[in-house]
PDB file of C-alpha atoms in Angstrom:
ATOM      1  CA  UNK J  29       8.913   1.646   7.395  1.00 54.00           C
ATOM      2  CA  UNK J  30       8.032  -0.540   4.419  1.00 61.00           C
ATOM      3  CA  UNK J  31      10.812  -3.031   3.687  1.00 77.00           C
ATOM      4  CA  UNK J  32       9.613  -3.747   0.152  1.00 89.00           C
ATOM      5  CA  UNK J  33       7.526  -1.835  -2.341  1.00 96.00           C
ATOM      6  CA  UNK J  34       6.121  -3.191  -5.593  1.00 97.00           C
ATOM      7  CA  UNK J  35       5.462  -0.662  -8.372  1.00 98.00           C
ATOM      8  CA  UNK J  36       3.439  -1.410 -11.502  1.00 98.00           C
ATOM      9  CA  UNK J  37       4.260   0.905 -14.408  1.00 97.00           C
ATOM     10  CA  UNK J  38       1.864   1.152 -17.348  1.00 97.00           C
ATOM     11  CA  UNK J  39       2.409   2.552 -20.833  1.00 94.00           C
ATOM     12  CA  UNK J  40      -1.186   2.817 -22.103  1.00 92.00           C
ATOM     13  CA  UNK J  41      -1.946   2.018 -25.709  1.00 89.00           C
ATOM     14  CA  UNK J  42      -4.716   0.728 -27.915  1.00 89.00           C
ATOM     15  CA  UNK J  43      -2.441  -1.273 -30.200  1.00 91.00           C
ATOM     16  CA  UNK J  44       0.106  -2.459 -27.625  1.00 92.00           C
ATOM     17  CA  UNK J  45      -0.007  -1.712 -23.926  1.00 93.00           C
ATOM     18  CA  UNK J  46       3.204  -2.114 -21.947  1.00 94.00           C
ATOM     19  CA  UNK J  47       3.490  -3.099 -18.284  1.00 95.00           C
ATOM     20  CA  UNK J  48       6.596  -3.216 -16.112  1.00 95.00           C
ATOM     21  CA  UNK J  49       6.842  -4.298 -12.502  1.00 97.00           C
ATOM     22  CA  UNK J  50       9.697  -3.513 -10.142  1.00 97.00           C
ATOM     23  CA  UNK J  51      10.435  -4.385  -6.548  1.00 97.00           C
ATOM     24  CA  UNK J  52      12.270  -1.902  -4.345  1.00 96.00           C
ATOM     25  CA  UNK J  53      13.979  -3.322  -1.266  1.00 94.00           C
ATOM     26  CA  UNK J  54      16.065  -1.014   0.901  1.00 88.00           C
ATOM     27  CA  UNK J  55      16.317   1.438  -1.998  1.00 84.00           C
ATOM     28  CA  UNK J  56      17.546  -1.198  -4.473  1.00 91.00           C
ATOM     29  CA  UNK J  57      15.428  -1.760  -7.577  1.00 95.00           C
ATOM     30  CA  UNK J  58      14.889  -5.116  -9.197  1.00 95.00           C
ATOM     31  CA  UNK J  59      12.839  -5.953 -12.273  1.00 95.00           C
ATOM     32  CA  UNK J  60      10.098  -8.417 -11.389  1.00 95.00           C
ATOM     33  CA  UNK J  61       8.391  -8.745 -14.757  1.00 93.00           C
ATOM     34  CA  UNK J  62       7.517  -7.039 -18.004  1.00 92.00           C
ATOM     35  CA  UNK J  63       4.477  -7.680 -20.156  1.00 89.00           C
ATOM     36  CA  UNK J  64       2.849  -6.494 -23.338  1.00 92.00           C
ATOM     37  CA  UNK J  65      -0.820  -6.720 -24.089  1.00 93.00           C
ATOM     38  CA  UNK J  66      -1.211  -7.015 -27.863  1.00 94.00           C
ATOM     39  CA  UNK J  67      -4.507  -5.405 -28.796  1.00 94.00           C
ATOM     40  CA  UNK J  68      -4.249  -5.273 -32.615  1.00 92.00           C
ATOM     41  CA  UNK J  69      -6.126  -8.557 -32.951  1.00 93.00           C
ATOM     42  CA  UNK J  70      -9.312  -7.349 -31.261  1.00 94.00           C
ATOM     43  CA  UNK J  71     -12.133  -6.200 -33.528  1.00 91.00           C
ATOM     44  CA  UNK J  72     -13.143  -2.912 -31.899  1.00 94.00           C
ATOM     45  CA  UNK J  73     -12.172  -0.276 -29.378  1.00 93.00           C
ATOM     46  CA  UNK J  74     -14.673  -1.407 -26.761  1.00 95.00           C
ATOM     47  CA  UNK J  75     -13.269  -4.945 -26.741  1.00 96.00           C
ATOM     48  CA  UNK J  76      -9.732  -3.549 -26.392  1.00 96.00           C
ATOM     49  CA  UNK J  77     -10.811  -1.482 -23.375  1.00 96.00           C
ATOM     50  CA  UNK J  78     -12.337  -4.577 -21.771  1.00 96.00           C
ATOM     51  CA  UNK J  79      -9.054  -6.486 -22.159  1.00 96.00           C
ATOM     52  CA  UNK J  80      -7.008  -3.550 -20.827  1.00 96.00           C
ATOM     53  CA  UNK J  81      -9.187  -3.476 -17.707  1.00 97.00           C
ATOM     54  CA  UNK J  82      -9.051  -7.263 -17.227  1.00 97.00           C
ATOM     55  CA  UNK J  83      -5.280  -7.507 -17.821  1.00 96.00           C
ATOM     56  CA  UNK J  84      -4.549  -4.633 -15.454  1.00 97.00           C
ATOM     57  CA  UNK J  85      -6.666  -6.295 -12.751  1.00 97.00           C
ATOM     58  CA  UNK J  86      -4.954  -9.654 -13.336  1.00 97.00           C
ATOM     59  CA  UNK J  87      -1.493  -8.067 -12.973  1.00 97.00           C
ATOM     60  CA  UNK J  88      -2.602  -6.319  -9.794  1.00 97.00           C
ATOM     61  CA  UNK J  89      -4.009  -9.563  -8.393  1.00 97.00           C
ATOM     62  CA  UNK J  90      -0.870 -11.519  -9.343  1.00 97.00           C
ATOM     63  CA  UNK J  91       1.850  -9.079  -8.236  1.00 97.00           C
ATOM     64  CA  UNK J  92       0.046  -7.030  -5.527  1.00 97.00           C
ATOM     65  CA  UNK J  93       1.640  -3.657  -6.325  1.00 98.00           C
ATOM     66  CA  UNK J  94       1.666  -0.981  -3.646  1.00 97.00           C
ATOM     67  CA  UNK J  95       1.504   1.791  -6.252  1.00 97.00           C
ATOM     68  CA  UNK J  96       0.685   2.171  -9.936  1.00 97.00           C
ATOM     69  CA  UNK J  97       2.341   4.716 -12.224  1.00 97.00           C
ATOM     70  CA  UNK J  98       1.035   5.552 -15.692  1.00 96.00           C
ATOM     71  CA  UNK J  99       2.369   7.427 -18.652  1.00 93.00           C
ATOM     72  CA  UNK J 100       0.048  10.357 -19.339  1.00 89.00           C
ATOM     73  CA  UNK J 101      -1.133  10.750 -22.922  1.00 76.00           C
ATOM     74  CA  UNK J 102       0.937  13.227 -24.887  1.00 70.00           C
ATOM     75  CA  UNK J 103      -0.705  15.855 -27.036  1.00 65.00           C
ATOM     76  CA  UNK J 104      -0.902  14.952 -30.688  1.00 66.00           C
ATOM     77  CA  UNK J 105      -2.540  16.222 -33.818  1.00 71.00           C
ATOM     78  CA  UNK J 106      -4.970  13.325 -34.278  1.00 80.00           C
ATOM     79  CA  UNK J 107      -7.890  13.942 -31.935  1.00 84.00           C
ATOM     80  CA  UNK J 108      -9.382  10.451 -32.434  1.00 84.00           C
ATOM     81  CA  UNK J 109      -6.074   8.798 -31.491  1.00 81.00           C
ATOM     82  CA  UNK J 110      -5.800  10.980 -28.394  1.00 84.00           C
ATOM     83  CA  UNK J 111      -9.351  10.108 -27.372  1.00 86.00           C
ATOM     84  CA  UNK J 112      -8.679   6.374 -27.707  1.00 87.00           C
ATOM     85  CA  UNK J 113      -5.380   6.642 -25.839  1.00 88.00           C
ATOM     86  CA  UNK J 114      -7.059   8.603 -23.050  1.00 89.00           C
ATOM     87  CA  UNK J 115      -9.724   5.935 -22.752  1.00 92.00           C
ATOM     88  CA  UNK J 116      -7.050   3.226 -22.517  1.00 93.00           C
ATOM     89  CA  UNK J 117      -5.316   5.172 -19.766  1.00 93.00           C
ATOM     90  CA  UNK J 118      -8.634   5.763 -17.991  1.00 94.00           C
ATOM     91  CA  UNK J 119      -9.490   2.066 -18.019  1.00 95.00           C
ATOM     92  CA  UNK J 120      -6.088   1.184 -16.511  1.00 96.00           C
ATOM     93  CA  UNK J 121      -6.610   3.921 -13.902  1.00 96.00           C
ATOM     94  CA  UNK J 122     -10.080   2.582 -13.119  1.00 96.00           C
ATOM     95  CA  UNK J 123      -8.726  -0.949 -12.615  1.00 96.00           C
ATOM     96  CA  UNK J 124      -6.088   0.365 -10.201  1.00 96.00           C
ATOM     97  CA  UNK J 125      -8.570   2.511  -8.295  1.00 95.00           C
ATOM     98  CA  UNK J 126     -11.000  -0.434  -8.212  1.00 95.00           C
ATOM     99  CA  UNK J 127      -8.351  -2.304  -6.201  1.00 96.00           C
ATOM    100  CA  UNK J 128      -7.666   0.837  -4.069  1.00 95.00           C
ATOM    101  CA  UNK J 129      -4.115   1.238  -5.315  1.00 96.00           C
ATOM    102  CA  UNK J 130      -2.764   4.801  -5.483  1.00 96.00           C
ATOM    103  CA  UNK J 131      -1.905   5.979  -8.991  1.00 95.00           C
ATOM    104  CA  UNK J 132       0.415   8.655 -10.327  1.00 96.00           C
ATOM    105  CA  UNK J 133       0.735   9.984 -13.879  1.00 95.00           C
ATOM    106  CA  UNK J 134       3.999  11.092 -15.509  1.00 96.00           C
ATOM    107  CA  UNK J 135       4.517  12.848 -18.822  1.00 93.00           C
ATOM    108  CA  UNK J 136       6.548  11.001 -21.466  1.00 92.00           C
ATOM    109  CA  UNK J 137       9.293  13.658 -21.283  1.00 93.00           C
ATOM    110  CA  UNK J 138       9.548  13.379 -17.500  1.00 95.00           C
ATOM    111  CA  UNK J 139       9.872   9.590 -17.751  1.00 96.00           C
ATOM    112  CA  UNK J 140      12.599   9.782 -20.401  1.00 95.00           C
ATOM    113  CA  UNK J 141      14.389  12.507 -18.436  1.00 95.00           C
ATOM    114  CA  UNK J 142      14.288  10.418 -15.240  1.00 95.00           C
ATOM    115  CA  UNK J 143      15.704   7.348 -16.985  1.00 95.00           C
ATOM    116  CA  UNK J 144      18.187   8.786 -19.493  1.00 94.00           C
ATOM    117  CA  UNK J 145      18.625  12.445 -18.587  1.00 93.00           C
ATOM    118  CA  UNK J 146      17.236  13.320 -22.033  1.00 93.00           C
ATOM    119  CA  UNK J 147      13.537  14.104 -22.416  1.00 92.00           C
ATOM    120  CA  UNK J 148      13.744  13.281 -26.138  1.00 93.00           C
ATOM    121  CA  UNK J 149      15.440   9.874 -25.808  1.00 94.00           C
ATOM    122  CA  UNK J 150      14.415   7.029 -28.119  1.00 92.00           C
ATOM    123  CA  UNK J 151      12.726   3.831 -26.927  1.00 88.00           C
ATOM    124  CA  UNK J 152      16.007   2.001 -27.553  1.00 89.00           C
ATOM    125  CA  UNK J 153      17.950   4.487 -25.408  1.00 92.00           C
ATOM    126  CA  UNK J 154      15.432   4.111 -22.584  1.00 93.00           C
ATOM    127  CA  UNK J 155      15.643   0.294 -22.806  1.00 91.00           C
ATOM    128  CA  UNK J 156      19.464   0.429 -22.778  1.00 91.00           C
ATOM    129  CA  UNK J 157      19.535   2.635 -19.722  1.00 94.00           C
ATOM    130  CA  UNK J 158      16.985   0.424 -17.932  1.00 94.00           C
ATOM    131  CA  UNK J 159      19.222  -2.567 -18.595  1.00 92.00           C
ATOM    132  CA  UNK J 160      22.071  -0.676 -16.941  1.00 92.00           C
ATOM    133  CA  UNK J 161      20.012   0.694 -14.015  1.00 94.00           C
ATOM    134  CA  UNK J 162      18.500  -2.703 -13.207  1.00 94.00           C
ATOM    135  CA  UNK J 163      21.740  -4.660 -13.784  1.00 91.00           C
ATOM    136  CA  UNK J 164      20.163  -6.933 -16.386  1.00 88.00           C
ATOM    137  CA  UNK J 165      22.494  -9.162 -18.360  1.00 86.00           C
ATOM    138  CA  UNK J 166      20.089  -9.173 -21.286  1.00 81.00           C
ATOM    139  CA  UNK J 167      17.164  -6.954 -22.027  1.00 72.00           C
ATOM    140  CA  UNK J 168      14.389  -8.156 -24.331  1.00 64.00           C
ATOM    141  CA  UNK J 169      14.621  -5.130 -26.640  1.00 59.00           C
ATOM    142  CA  UNK J 170      11.890  -6.526 -28.874  1.00 71.00           C
ATOM    143  CA  UNK J 171       9.504  -5.592 -26.054  1.00 72.00           C
ATOM    144  CA  UNK J 172       9.916  -1.824 -26.305  1.00 81.00           C
ATOM    145  CA  UNK J 173       6.373  -1.059 -25.156  1.00 83.00           C
ATOM    146  CA  UNK J 174       6.915  -3.265 -22.116  1.00 88.00           C
ATOM    147  CA  UNK J 175      10.200  -1.468 -21.431  1.00 92.00           C
ATOM    148  CA  UNK J 176       8.272   1.824 -21.555  1.00 93.00           C
ATOM    149  CA  UNK J 177       5.989   0.446 -18.827  1.00 95.00           C
ATOM    150  CA  UNK J 178       9.088  -0.530 -16.856  1.00 96.00           C
ATOM    151  CA  UNK J 179      10.465   2.992 -17.350  1.00 96.00           C
ATOM    152  CA  UNK J 180       7.289   4.458 -15.832  1.00 97.00           C
ATOM    153  CA  UNK J 181       7.760   2.268 -12.731  1.00 97.00           C
ATOM    154  CA  UNK J 182      11.438   3.264 -12.392  1.00 97.00           C
ATOM    155  CA  UNK J 183      10.569   6.942 -12.915  1.00 97.00           C
ATOM    156  CA  UNK J 184       7.996   6.644 -10.143  1.00 97.00           C
ATOM    157  CA  UNK J 185      10.573   5.124  -7.806  1.00 96.00           C
ATOM    158  CA  UNK J 186      13.018   7.936  -8.591  1.00 95.00           C
ATOM    159  CA  UNK J 187      10.284  10.484  -7.815  1.00 93.00           C
ATOM    160  CA  UNK J 188       9.011   8.799  -4.630  1.00 83.00           C
ATOM    161  CA  UNK J 189       9.182  11.102  -1.674  1.00 61.00           C
ATOM    162  CA  UNK J 190       9.556  14.209  -3.809  1.00 52.00           C
ATOM    163  CA  UNK J 191       6.940  16.827  -4.399  1.00 43.00           C
ATOM    164  CA  UNK J 192       6.128  16.488  -8.067  1.00 45.00           C
ATOM    165  CA  UNK J 193       3.827  18.428 -10.327  1.00 45.00           C
ATOM    166  CA  UNK J 194       2.459  15.161 -11.655  1.00 51.00           C
ATOM    167  CA  UNK J 195      -1.070  14.054 -10.750  1.00 59.00           C
ATOM    168  CA  UNK J 196      -1.518  11.460  -8.040  1.00 60.00           C
ATOM    169  CA  UNK J 197      -4.733   9.883  -6.776  1.00 60.00           C
ATOM    170  CA  UNK J 198      -5.464   7.641  -3.814  1.00 60.00           C
ATOM    171  CA  UNK J 199      -9.006   6.726  -4.851  1.00 62.00           C
ATOM    172  CA  UNK J 200     -12.081   7.864  -6.747  1.00 60.00           C
ATOM    173  CA  UNK J 201     -12.799  10.669  -4.272  1.00 69.00           C
ATOM    174  CA  UNK J 202      -9.260  12.028  -4.699  1.00 68.00           C
ATOM    175  CA  UNK J 203      -9.537  11.754  -8.497  1.00 61.00           C
ATOM    176  CA  UNK J 204     -12.843  13.649  -8.567  1.00 66.00           C
ATOM    177  CA  UNK J 205     -11.551  16.397  -6.242  1.00 71.00           C
ATOM    178  CA  UNK J 206      -8.561  16.990  -8.511  1.00 69.00           C
ATOM    179  CA  UNK J 207     -10.596  16.760 -11.732  1.00 65.00           C
ATOM    180  CA  UNK J 208     -13.964  18.472 -11.138  1.00 68.00           C
ATOM    181  CA  UNK J 209     -14.231  19.219 -14.859  1.00 62.00           C
ATOM    182  CA  UNK J 210     -14.491  15.476 -15.588  1.00 56.00           C
ATOM    183  CA  UNK J 211     -17.619  15.084 -13.451  1.00 58.00           C
ATOM    184  CA  UNK J 212     -20.778  15.431 -15.535  1.00 53.00           C
TER     185      UNK J 212
END
């Protein structure tokens, strides 16, 4: 039995990407770190994707997570925004799979429901509940995208060992088997 598990949670974005890392020892969660990657300053989408990939790899190499959990893109009206968000998520997935770390996706509603019990909770409500769940004296609420990444990690911990309808991959072969429509 594993005595400690490190989970990296990622909230993909092309403006700000949030990352949260938790450690689980004997069922007890502890926040290890939260990060935001500010992407507004980069000149184009391709450069942003490069930095998402590099930052995800650097977090993996620094914290050695056992599992990675990502927030799945939600469906919106702006197709271009959805395409860019999907690419950001795909690059983070690729970085995780490149290091052979299993990944799982969760919908935004499932994450909010796991943390607050309300699938329509605000970012502030999620951050407040994370502060309570992780016994943090202070929570840097200015880092709401980072707290969303942390929420993904906590959601994944809460769903560990359960059969979920979320997608999970252990490598490229697993990803391709579950997504034959993405193979061209």
